[in-house]
Tab-separated table of C-alpha atoms and ligand atoms in Angstrom:
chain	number	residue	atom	x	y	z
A	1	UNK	CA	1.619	12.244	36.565
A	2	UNK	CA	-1.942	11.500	36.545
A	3	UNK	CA	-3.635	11.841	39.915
A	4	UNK	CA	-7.115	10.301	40.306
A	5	UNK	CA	-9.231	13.085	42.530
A	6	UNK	CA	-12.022	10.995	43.844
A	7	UNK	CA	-15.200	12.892	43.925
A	8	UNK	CA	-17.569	13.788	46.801
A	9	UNK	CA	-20.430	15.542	46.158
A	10	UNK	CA	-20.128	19.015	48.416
A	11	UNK	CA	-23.712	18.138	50.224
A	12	UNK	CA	-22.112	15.173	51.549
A	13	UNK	CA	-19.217	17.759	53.661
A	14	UNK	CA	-20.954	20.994	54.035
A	15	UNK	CA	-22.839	21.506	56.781
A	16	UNK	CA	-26.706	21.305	55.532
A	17	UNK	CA	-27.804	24.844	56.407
A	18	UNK	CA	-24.643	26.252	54.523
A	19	UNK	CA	-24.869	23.959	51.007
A	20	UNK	CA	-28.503	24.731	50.772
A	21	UNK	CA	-28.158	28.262	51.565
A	22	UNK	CA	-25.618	28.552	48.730
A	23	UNK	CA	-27.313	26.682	46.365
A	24	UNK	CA	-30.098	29.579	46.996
A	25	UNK	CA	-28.121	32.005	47.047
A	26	UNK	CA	-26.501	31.082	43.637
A	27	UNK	CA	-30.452	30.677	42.118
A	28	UNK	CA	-31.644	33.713	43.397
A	29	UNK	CA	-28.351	35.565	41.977
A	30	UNK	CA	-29.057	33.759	38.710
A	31	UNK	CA	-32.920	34.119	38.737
A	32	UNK	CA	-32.503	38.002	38.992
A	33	UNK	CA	-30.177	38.238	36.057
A	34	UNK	CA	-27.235	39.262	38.408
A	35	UNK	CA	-25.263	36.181	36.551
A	36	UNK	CA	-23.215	38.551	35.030
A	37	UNK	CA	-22.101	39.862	38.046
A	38	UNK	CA	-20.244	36.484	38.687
A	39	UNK	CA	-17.655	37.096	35.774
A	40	UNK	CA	-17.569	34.130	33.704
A	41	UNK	CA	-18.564	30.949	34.371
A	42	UNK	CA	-16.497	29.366	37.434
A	43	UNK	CA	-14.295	32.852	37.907
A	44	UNK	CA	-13.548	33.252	41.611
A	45	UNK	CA	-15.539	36.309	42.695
A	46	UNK	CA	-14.455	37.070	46.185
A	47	UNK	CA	-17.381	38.823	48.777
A	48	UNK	CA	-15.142	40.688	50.746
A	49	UNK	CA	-17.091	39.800	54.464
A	50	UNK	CA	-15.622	36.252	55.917
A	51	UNK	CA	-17.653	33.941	56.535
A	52	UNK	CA	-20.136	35.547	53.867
A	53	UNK	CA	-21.569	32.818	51.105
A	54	UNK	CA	-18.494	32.260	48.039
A	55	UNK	CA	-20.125	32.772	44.459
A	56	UNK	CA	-18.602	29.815	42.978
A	57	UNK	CA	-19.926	27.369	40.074
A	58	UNK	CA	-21.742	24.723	41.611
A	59	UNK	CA	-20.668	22.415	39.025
A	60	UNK	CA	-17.215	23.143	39.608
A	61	UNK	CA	-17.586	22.729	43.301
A	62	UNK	CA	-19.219	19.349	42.429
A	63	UNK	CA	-17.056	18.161	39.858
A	64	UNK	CA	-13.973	18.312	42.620
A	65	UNK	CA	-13.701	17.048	46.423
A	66	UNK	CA	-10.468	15.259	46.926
A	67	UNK	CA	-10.295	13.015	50.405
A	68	UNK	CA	-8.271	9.859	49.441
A	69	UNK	CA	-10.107	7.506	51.296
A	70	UNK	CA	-7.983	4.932	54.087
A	71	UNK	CA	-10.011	2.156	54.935
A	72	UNK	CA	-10.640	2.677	59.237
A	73	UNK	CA	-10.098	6.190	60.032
A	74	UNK	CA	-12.974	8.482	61.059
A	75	UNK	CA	-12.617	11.092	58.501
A	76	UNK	CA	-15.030	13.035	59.668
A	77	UNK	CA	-14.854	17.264	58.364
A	78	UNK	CA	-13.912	19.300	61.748
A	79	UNK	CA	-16.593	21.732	62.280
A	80	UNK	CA	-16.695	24.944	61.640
A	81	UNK	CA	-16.082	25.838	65.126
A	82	UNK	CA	-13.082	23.821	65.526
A	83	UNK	CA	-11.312	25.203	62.429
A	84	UNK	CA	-11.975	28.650	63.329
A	85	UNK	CA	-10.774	28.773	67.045
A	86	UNK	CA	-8.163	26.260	67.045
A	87	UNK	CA	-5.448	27.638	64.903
A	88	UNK	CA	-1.741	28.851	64.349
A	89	UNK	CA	-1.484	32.358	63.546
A	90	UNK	CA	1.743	33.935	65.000
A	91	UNK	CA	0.968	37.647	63.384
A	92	UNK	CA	-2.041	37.355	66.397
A	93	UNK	CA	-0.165	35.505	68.843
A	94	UNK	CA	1.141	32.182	69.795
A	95	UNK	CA	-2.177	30.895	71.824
A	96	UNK	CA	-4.982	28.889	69.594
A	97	UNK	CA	-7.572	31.213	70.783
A	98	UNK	CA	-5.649	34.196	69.725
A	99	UNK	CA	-5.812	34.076	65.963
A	100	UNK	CA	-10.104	33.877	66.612
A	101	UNK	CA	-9.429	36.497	69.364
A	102	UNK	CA	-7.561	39.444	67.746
A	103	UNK	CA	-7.188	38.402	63.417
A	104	UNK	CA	-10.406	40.413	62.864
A	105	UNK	CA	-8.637	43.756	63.496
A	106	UNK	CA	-6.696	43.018	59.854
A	107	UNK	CA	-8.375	44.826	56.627
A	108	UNK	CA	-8.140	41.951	54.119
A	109	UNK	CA	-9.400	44.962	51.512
A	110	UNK	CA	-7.915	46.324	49.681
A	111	UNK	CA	-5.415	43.603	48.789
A	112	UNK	CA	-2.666	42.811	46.697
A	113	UNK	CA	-0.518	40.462	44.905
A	114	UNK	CA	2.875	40.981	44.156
A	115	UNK	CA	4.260	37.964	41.339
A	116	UNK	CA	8.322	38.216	40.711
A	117	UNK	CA	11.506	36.658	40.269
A	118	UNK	CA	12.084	34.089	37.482
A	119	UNK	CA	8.973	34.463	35.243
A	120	UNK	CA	7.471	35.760	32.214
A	121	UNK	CA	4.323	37.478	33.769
A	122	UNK	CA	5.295	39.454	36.632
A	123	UNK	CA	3.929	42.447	38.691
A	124	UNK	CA	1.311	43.644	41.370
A	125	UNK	CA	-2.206	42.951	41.149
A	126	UNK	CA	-5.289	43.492	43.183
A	127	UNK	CA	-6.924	40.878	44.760
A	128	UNK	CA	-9.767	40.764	42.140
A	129	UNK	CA	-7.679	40.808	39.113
A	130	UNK	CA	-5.380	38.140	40.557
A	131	UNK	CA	-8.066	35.805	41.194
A	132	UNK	CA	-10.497	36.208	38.235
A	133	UNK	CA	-8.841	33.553	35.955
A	134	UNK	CA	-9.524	30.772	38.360
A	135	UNK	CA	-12.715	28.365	38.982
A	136	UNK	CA	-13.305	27.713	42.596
A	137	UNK	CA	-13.236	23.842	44.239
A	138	UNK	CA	-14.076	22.395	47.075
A	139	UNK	CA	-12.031	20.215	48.513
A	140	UNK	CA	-11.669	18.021	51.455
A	141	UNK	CA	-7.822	17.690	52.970
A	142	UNK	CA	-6.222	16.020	55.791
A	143	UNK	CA	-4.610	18.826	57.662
A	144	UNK	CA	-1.385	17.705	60.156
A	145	UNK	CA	0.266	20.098	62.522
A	146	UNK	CA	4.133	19.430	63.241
A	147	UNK	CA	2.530	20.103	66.859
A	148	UNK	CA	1.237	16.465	66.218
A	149	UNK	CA	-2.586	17.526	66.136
A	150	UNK	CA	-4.957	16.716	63.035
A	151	UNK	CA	-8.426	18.141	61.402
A	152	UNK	CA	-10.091	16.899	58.226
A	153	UNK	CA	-11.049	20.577	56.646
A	154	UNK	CA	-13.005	21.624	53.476
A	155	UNK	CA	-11.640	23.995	51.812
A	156	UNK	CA	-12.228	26.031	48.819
A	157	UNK	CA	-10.087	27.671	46.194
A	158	UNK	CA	-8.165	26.307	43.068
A	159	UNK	CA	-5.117	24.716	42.393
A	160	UNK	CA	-1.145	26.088	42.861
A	161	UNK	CA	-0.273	24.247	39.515
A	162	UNK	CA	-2.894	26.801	37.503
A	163	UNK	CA	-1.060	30.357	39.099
A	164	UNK	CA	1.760	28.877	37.826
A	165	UNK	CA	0.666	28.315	34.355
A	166	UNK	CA	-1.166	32.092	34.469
A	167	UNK	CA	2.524	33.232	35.498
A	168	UNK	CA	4.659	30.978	33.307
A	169	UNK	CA	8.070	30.478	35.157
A	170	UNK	CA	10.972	30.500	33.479
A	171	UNK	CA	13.213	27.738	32.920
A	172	UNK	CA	15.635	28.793	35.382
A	173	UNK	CA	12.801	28.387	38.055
A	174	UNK	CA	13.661	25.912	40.733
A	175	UNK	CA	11.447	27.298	43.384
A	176	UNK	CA	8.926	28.739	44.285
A	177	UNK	CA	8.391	31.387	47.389
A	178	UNK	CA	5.531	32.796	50.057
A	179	UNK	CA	5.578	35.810	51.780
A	180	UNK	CA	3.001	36.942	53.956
A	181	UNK	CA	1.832	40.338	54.618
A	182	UNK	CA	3.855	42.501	56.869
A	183	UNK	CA	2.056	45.430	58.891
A	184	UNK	CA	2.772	45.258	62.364
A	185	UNK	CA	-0.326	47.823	63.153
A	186	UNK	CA	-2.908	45.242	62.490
A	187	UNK	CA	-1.063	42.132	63.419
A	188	UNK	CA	0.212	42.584	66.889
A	189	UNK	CA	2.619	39.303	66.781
A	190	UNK	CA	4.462	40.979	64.560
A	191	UNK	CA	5.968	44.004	66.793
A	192	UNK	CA	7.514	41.111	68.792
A	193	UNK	CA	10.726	39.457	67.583
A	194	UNK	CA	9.522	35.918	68.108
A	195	UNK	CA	10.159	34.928	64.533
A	196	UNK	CA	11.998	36.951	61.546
A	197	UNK	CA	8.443	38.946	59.516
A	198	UNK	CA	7.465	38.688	57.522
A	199	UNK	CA	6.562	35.047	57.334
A	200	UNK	CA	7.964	33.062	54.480
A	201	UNK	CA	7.728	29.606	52.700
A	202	UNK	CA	8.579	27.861	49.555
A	203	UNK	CA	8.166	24.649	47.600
A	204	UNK	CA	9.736	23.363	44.485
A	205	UNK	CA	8.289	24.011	41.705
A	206	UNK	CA	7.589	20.386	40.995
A	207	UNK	CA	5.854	20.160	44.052
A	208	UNK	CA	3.706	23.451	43.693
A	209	UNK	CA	2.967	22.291	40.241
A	210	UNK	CA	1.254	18.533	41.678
A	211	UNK	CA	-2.411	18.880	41.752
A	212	UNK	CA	-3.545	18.279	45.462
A	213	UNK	CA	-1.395	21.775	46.552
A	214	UNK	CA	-4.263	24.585	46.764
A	215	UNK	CA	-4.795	27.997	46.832
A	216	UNK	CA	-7.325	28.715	49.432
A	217	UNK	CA	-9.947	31.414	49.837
A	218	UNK	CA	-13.053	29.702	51.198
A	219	UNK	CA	-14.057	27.335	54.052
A	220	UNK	CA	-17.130	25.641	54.122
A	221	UNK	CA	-18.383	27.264	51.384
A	222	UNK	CA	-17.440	30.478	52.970
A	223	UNK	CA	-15.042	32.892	52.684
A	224	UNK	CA	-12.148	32.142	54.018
A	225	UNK	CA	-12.701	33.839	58.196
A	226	UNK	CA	-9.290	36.357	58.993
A	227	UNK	CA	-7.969	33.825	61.686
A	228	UNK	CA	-7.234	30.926	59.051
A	229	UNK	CA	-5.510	32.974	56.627
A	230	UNK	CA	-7.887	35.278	54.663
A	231	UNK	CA	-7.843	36.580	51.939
A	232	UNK	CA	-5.506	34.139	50.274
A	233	UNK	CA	-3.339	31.301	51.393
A	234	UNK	CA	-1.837	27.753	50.823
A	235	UNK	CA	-2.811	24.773	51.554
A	236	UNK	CA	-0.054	21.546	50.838
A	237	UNK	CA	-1.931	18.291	52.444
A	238	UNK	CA	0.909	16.445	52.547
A	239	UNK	CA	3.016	18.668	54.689
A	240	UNK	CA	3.224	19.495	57.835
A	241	UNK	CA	0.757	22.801	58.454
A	242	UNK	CA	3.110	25.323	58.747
A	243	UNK	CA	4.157	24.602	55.086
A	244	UNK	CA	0.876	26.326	54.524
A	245	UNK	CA	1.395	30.140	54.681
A	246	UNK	CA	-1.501	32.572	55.453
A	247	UNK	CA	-2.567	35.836	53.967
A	248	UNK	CA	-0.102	35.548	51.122
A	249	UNK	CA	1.280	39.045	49.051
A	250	UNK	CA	4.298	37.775	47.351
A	251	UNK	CA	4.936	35.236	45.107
A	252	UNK	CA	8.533	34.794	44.044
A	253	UNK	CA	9.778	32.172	41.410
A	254	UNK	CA	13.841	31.410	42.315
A	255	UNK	CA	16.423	29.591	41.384
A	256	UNK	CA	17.500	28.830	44.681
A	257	UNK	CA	15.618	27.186	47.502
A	258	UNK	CA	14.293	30.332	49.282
A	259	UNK	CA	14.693	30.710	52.861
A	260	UNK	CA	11.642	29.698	54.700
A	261	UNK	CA	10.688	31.277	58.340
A	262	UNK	CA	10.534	27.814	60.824
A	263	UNK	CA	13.750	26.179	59.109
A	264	UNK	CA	15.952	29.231	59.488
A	265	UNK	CA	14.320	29.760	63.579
A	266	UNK	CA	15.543	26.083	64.314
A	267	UNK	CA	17.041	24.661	61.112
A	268	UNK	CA	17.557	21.492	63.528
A	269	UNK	CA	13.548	20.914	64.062
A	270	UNK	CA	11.765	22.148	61.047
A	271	UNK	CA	13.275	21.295	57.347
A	272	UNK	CA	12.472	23.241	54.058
A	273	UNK	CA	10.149	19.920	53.230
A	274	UNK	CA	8.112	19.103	56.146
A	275	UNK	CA	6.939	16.417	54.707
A	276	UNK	CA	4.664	14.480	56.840
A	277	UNK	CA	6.223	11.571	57.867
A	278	UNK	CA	6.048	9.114	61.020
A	279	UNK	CA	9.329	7.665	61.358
A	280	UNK	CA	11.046	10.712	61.092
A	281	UNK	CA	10.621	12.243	64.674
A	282	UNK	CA	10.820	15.618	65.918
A	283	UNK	CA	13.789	16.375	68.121
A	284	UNK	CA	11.726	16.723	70.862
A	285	UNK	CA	8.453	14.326	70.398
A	286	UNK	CA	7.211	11.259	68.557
A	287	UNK	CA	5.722	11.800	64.896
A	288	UNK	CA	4.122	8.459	64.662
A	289	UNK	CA	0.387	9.284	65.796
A	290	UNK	CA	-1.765	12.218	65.540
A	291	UNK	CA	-4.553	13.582	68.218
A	292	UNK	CA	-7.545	14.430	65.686
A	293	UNK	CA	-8.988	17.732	67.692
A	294	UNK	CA	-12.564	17.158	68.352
A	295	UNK	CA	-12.117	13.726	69.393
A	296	UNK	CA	-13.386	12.304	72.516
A	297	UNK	CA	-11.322	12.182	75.555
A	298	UNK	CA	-11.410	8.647	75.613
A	299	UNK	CA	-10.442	8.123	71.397
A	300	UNK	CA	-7.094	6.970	70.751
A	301	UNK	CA	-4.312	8.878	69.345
A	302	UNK	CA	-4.719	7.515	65.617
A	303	UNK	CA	-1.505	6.829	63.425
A	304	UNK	CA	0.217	9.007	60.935
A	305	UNK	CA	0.294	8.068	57.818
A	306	UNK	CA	3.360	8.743	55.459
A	307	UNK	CA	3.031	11.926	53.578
A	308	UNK	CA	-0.665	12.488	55.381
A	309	UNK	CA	-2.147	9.484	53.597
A	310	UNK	CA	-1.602	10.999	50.133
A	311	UNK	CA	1.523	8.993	49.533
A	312	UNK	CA	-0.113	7.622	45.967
A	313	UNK	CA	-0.263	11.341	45.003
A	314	UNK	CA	3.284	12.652	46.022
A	315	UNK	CA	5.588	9.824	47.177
A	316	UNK	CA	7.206	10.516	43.196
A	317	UNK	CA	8.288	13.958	44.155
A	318	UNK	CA	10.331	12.478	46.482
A	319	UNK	CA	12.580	9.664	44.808
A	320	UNK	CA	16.091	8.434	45.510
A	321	UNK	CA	15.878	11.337	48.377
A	322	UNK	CA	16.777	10.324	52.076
A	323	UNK	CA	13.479	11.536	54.033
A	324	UNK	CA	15.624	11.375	57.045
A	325	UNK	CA	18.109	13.815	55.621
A	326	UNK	CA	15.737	16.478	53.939
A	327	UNK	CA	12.725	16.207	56.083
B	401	LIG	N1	1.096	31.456	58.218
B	401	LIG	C1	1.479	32.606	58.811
B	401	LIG	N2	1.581	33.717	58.079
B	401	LIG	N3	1.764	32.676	60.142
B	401	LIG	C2	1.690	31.567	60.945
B	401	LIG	O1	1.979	31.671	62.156
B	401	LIG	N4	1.239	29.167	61.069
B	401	LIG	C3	1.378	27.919	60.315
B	401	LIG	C4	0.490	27.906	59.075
B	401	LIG	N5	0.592	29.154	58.368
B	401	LIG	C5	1.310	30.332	60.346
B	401	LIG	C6	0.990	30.327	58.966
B	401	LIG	C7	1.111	26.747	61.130
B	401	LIG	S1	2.310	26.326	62.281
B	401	LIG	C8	-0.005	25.991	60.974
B	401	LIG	S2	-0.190	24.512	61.795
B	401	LIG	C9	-1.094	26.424	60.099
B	401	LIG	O2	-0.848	27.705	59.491
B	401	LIG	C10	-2.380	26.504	60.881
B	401	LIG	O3	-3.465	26.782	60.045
B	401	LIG	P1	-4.912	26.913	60.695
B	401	LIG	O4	-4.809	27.908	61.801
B	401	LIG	O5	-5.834	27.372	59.597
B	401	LIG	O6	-5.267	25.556	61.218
């Protein structure tokens, strides 16, 4: 499958004051012989402040920036502000403000990575080692809450499709599975019932292995803040968001489709795919249009598009399978 990325240049999506301020940053680093200090060229080098300047290649940033255009929608990035204090975070609560509110109390350091199951590389690695293969993109996605509310977000980290070749899963590997971290002490949600923690999610393996899913840990050129999943999540554009599983610690290749947290809390509402699509309603409201947060009062709801626009990308995943039936 050969996917076309189109490219966008990251001055044209980062904020001004943040692009020029890494581009600076990156000089300075370079001018004072602290190159070294990145790891090799384009190896993701995490700072571990959010919101503190990512040391990533700036030719790998600019070689990357996928936002499949559609001809008369305001695809406009969210802001900063908007990403950060609008968000879905159960482990902090089930308000939008709470993830900006209380996610700072969690210690994304030290961290680790657990890789199992069905694979020829498996085991536990820090944060650091886990990420040093990896050259950091940025990359501009569509993002579409089941809740029926939209952002346009740029995000950076690298592609799904290259853990799994650092991991090699077996042939036996159907699946692939998400668990995020469990530790009720820092992430108050979690002492409450309300869903079944530790959070989990899953994909097949075809899917995880397409180019547009993303492993993210940067925003804006930043690293990625607590509230929207630091130090390490997912990011699958052409699912609904909660597909897209924060502060990730396990990674599990199966042969069977794993369980994942929102399908087995109402199997009825939320399907193992969550694939984006508008004809395919929610039991208890219309999928067909989208509010885009930020927009005026007076905007229109704007329509959803099948698979979140990226239908060229994906649609080939999906084949000969009723949408209606496995949505
Ligand atoms: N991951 C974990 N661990 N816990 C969550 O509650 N919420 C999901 C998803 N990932 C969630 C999660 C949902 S419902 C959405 S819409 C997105 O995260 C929201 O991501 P954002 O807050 O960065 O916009």
């Amino acid at each position: 499958m050969a996917i076309r990325i189109p490219r966008i240049a990251p001055s044209q999506i980062t904020p001004p004051e943040v692009f020029f301020n890494r581009r600076a940053f990156l000089a300075g680093a370079l001018a004072a012989g602290a190159g070294g200090a990145l790891g090799r060229a384009g190896a993701a080098v995490l700072p571990a402040a959010a919101g503190a300047p990512l040391k990533y290649s700036y030719d790998a940033a600019d070689s990357v920036g996928a936002l499949v255009h559609v001809p008369g929608q305001d695809e406009k990035p969210n802001t900063w502000e908007q990403i950060t204090h609008y968000n879905n975070y159960y482990e902090f609560g089930t308000g939008k403000s709470d993830p900006a509110e209380y996610a700072g109390q969690l210690q994304t350091r030290p961290w680790s990575v657990a890789v199992g199951g069905e694979a020829e590389v498996t085991g536990s690695f820090p944060l650091e080692t886990f990420l040093k293969p990896y050259a950091l993109e940025e990359r501009i996605y569509r993002f579409r809450c089941v809740e029926a509310w939209s952002m346009v977000i740029p995000w950076v980290g690298f592609p799904l499709a290259q853990v799994l070749k650092q991991f090699k899963p077996t042939s036996r590997a159907k699946y692939v599975a998400f668990e995020t971290l469990y530790r009720p002490s820092q992430m108050p949600g979690q002492r409450v019932p309300i869903l079944r923690w530790p959070y989990r999610e899953g994909l097949r393996i075809d899917e995880a292995m397409n180019p547009l899913a993303f492993m993210v840990v940067g925003l804006y050129g930043r690293v990625l803040p607590n509230q929207d999943g630091a130090p390490l999540r997912l990011i699958v554009p052409w699912k609904y968001g909660f597909k897209s599983i924060k502060a990730i610690v396990r990674i599990v290749f199966t042969e069977q489709q794993p369980e994942t947290t929102w399908s087995e809390a109402a199997p009825n509402e939320y399907g193992f795919y969550a694939n984006v699509n508008p004809h395919v309603p929610h039991p208890r409201w219309s999928q067909a249009t989208e509010r885009r947060i930020g927009a005026s009062l007076f905007h229109e709801r704007q329509p959803t598009l099948m698979f979140n626009g990226y239908a060229k990308e994906v649609a080939y995943l999906y084949k000969g399978m009723n949408l209606h039936e496995y949505f």
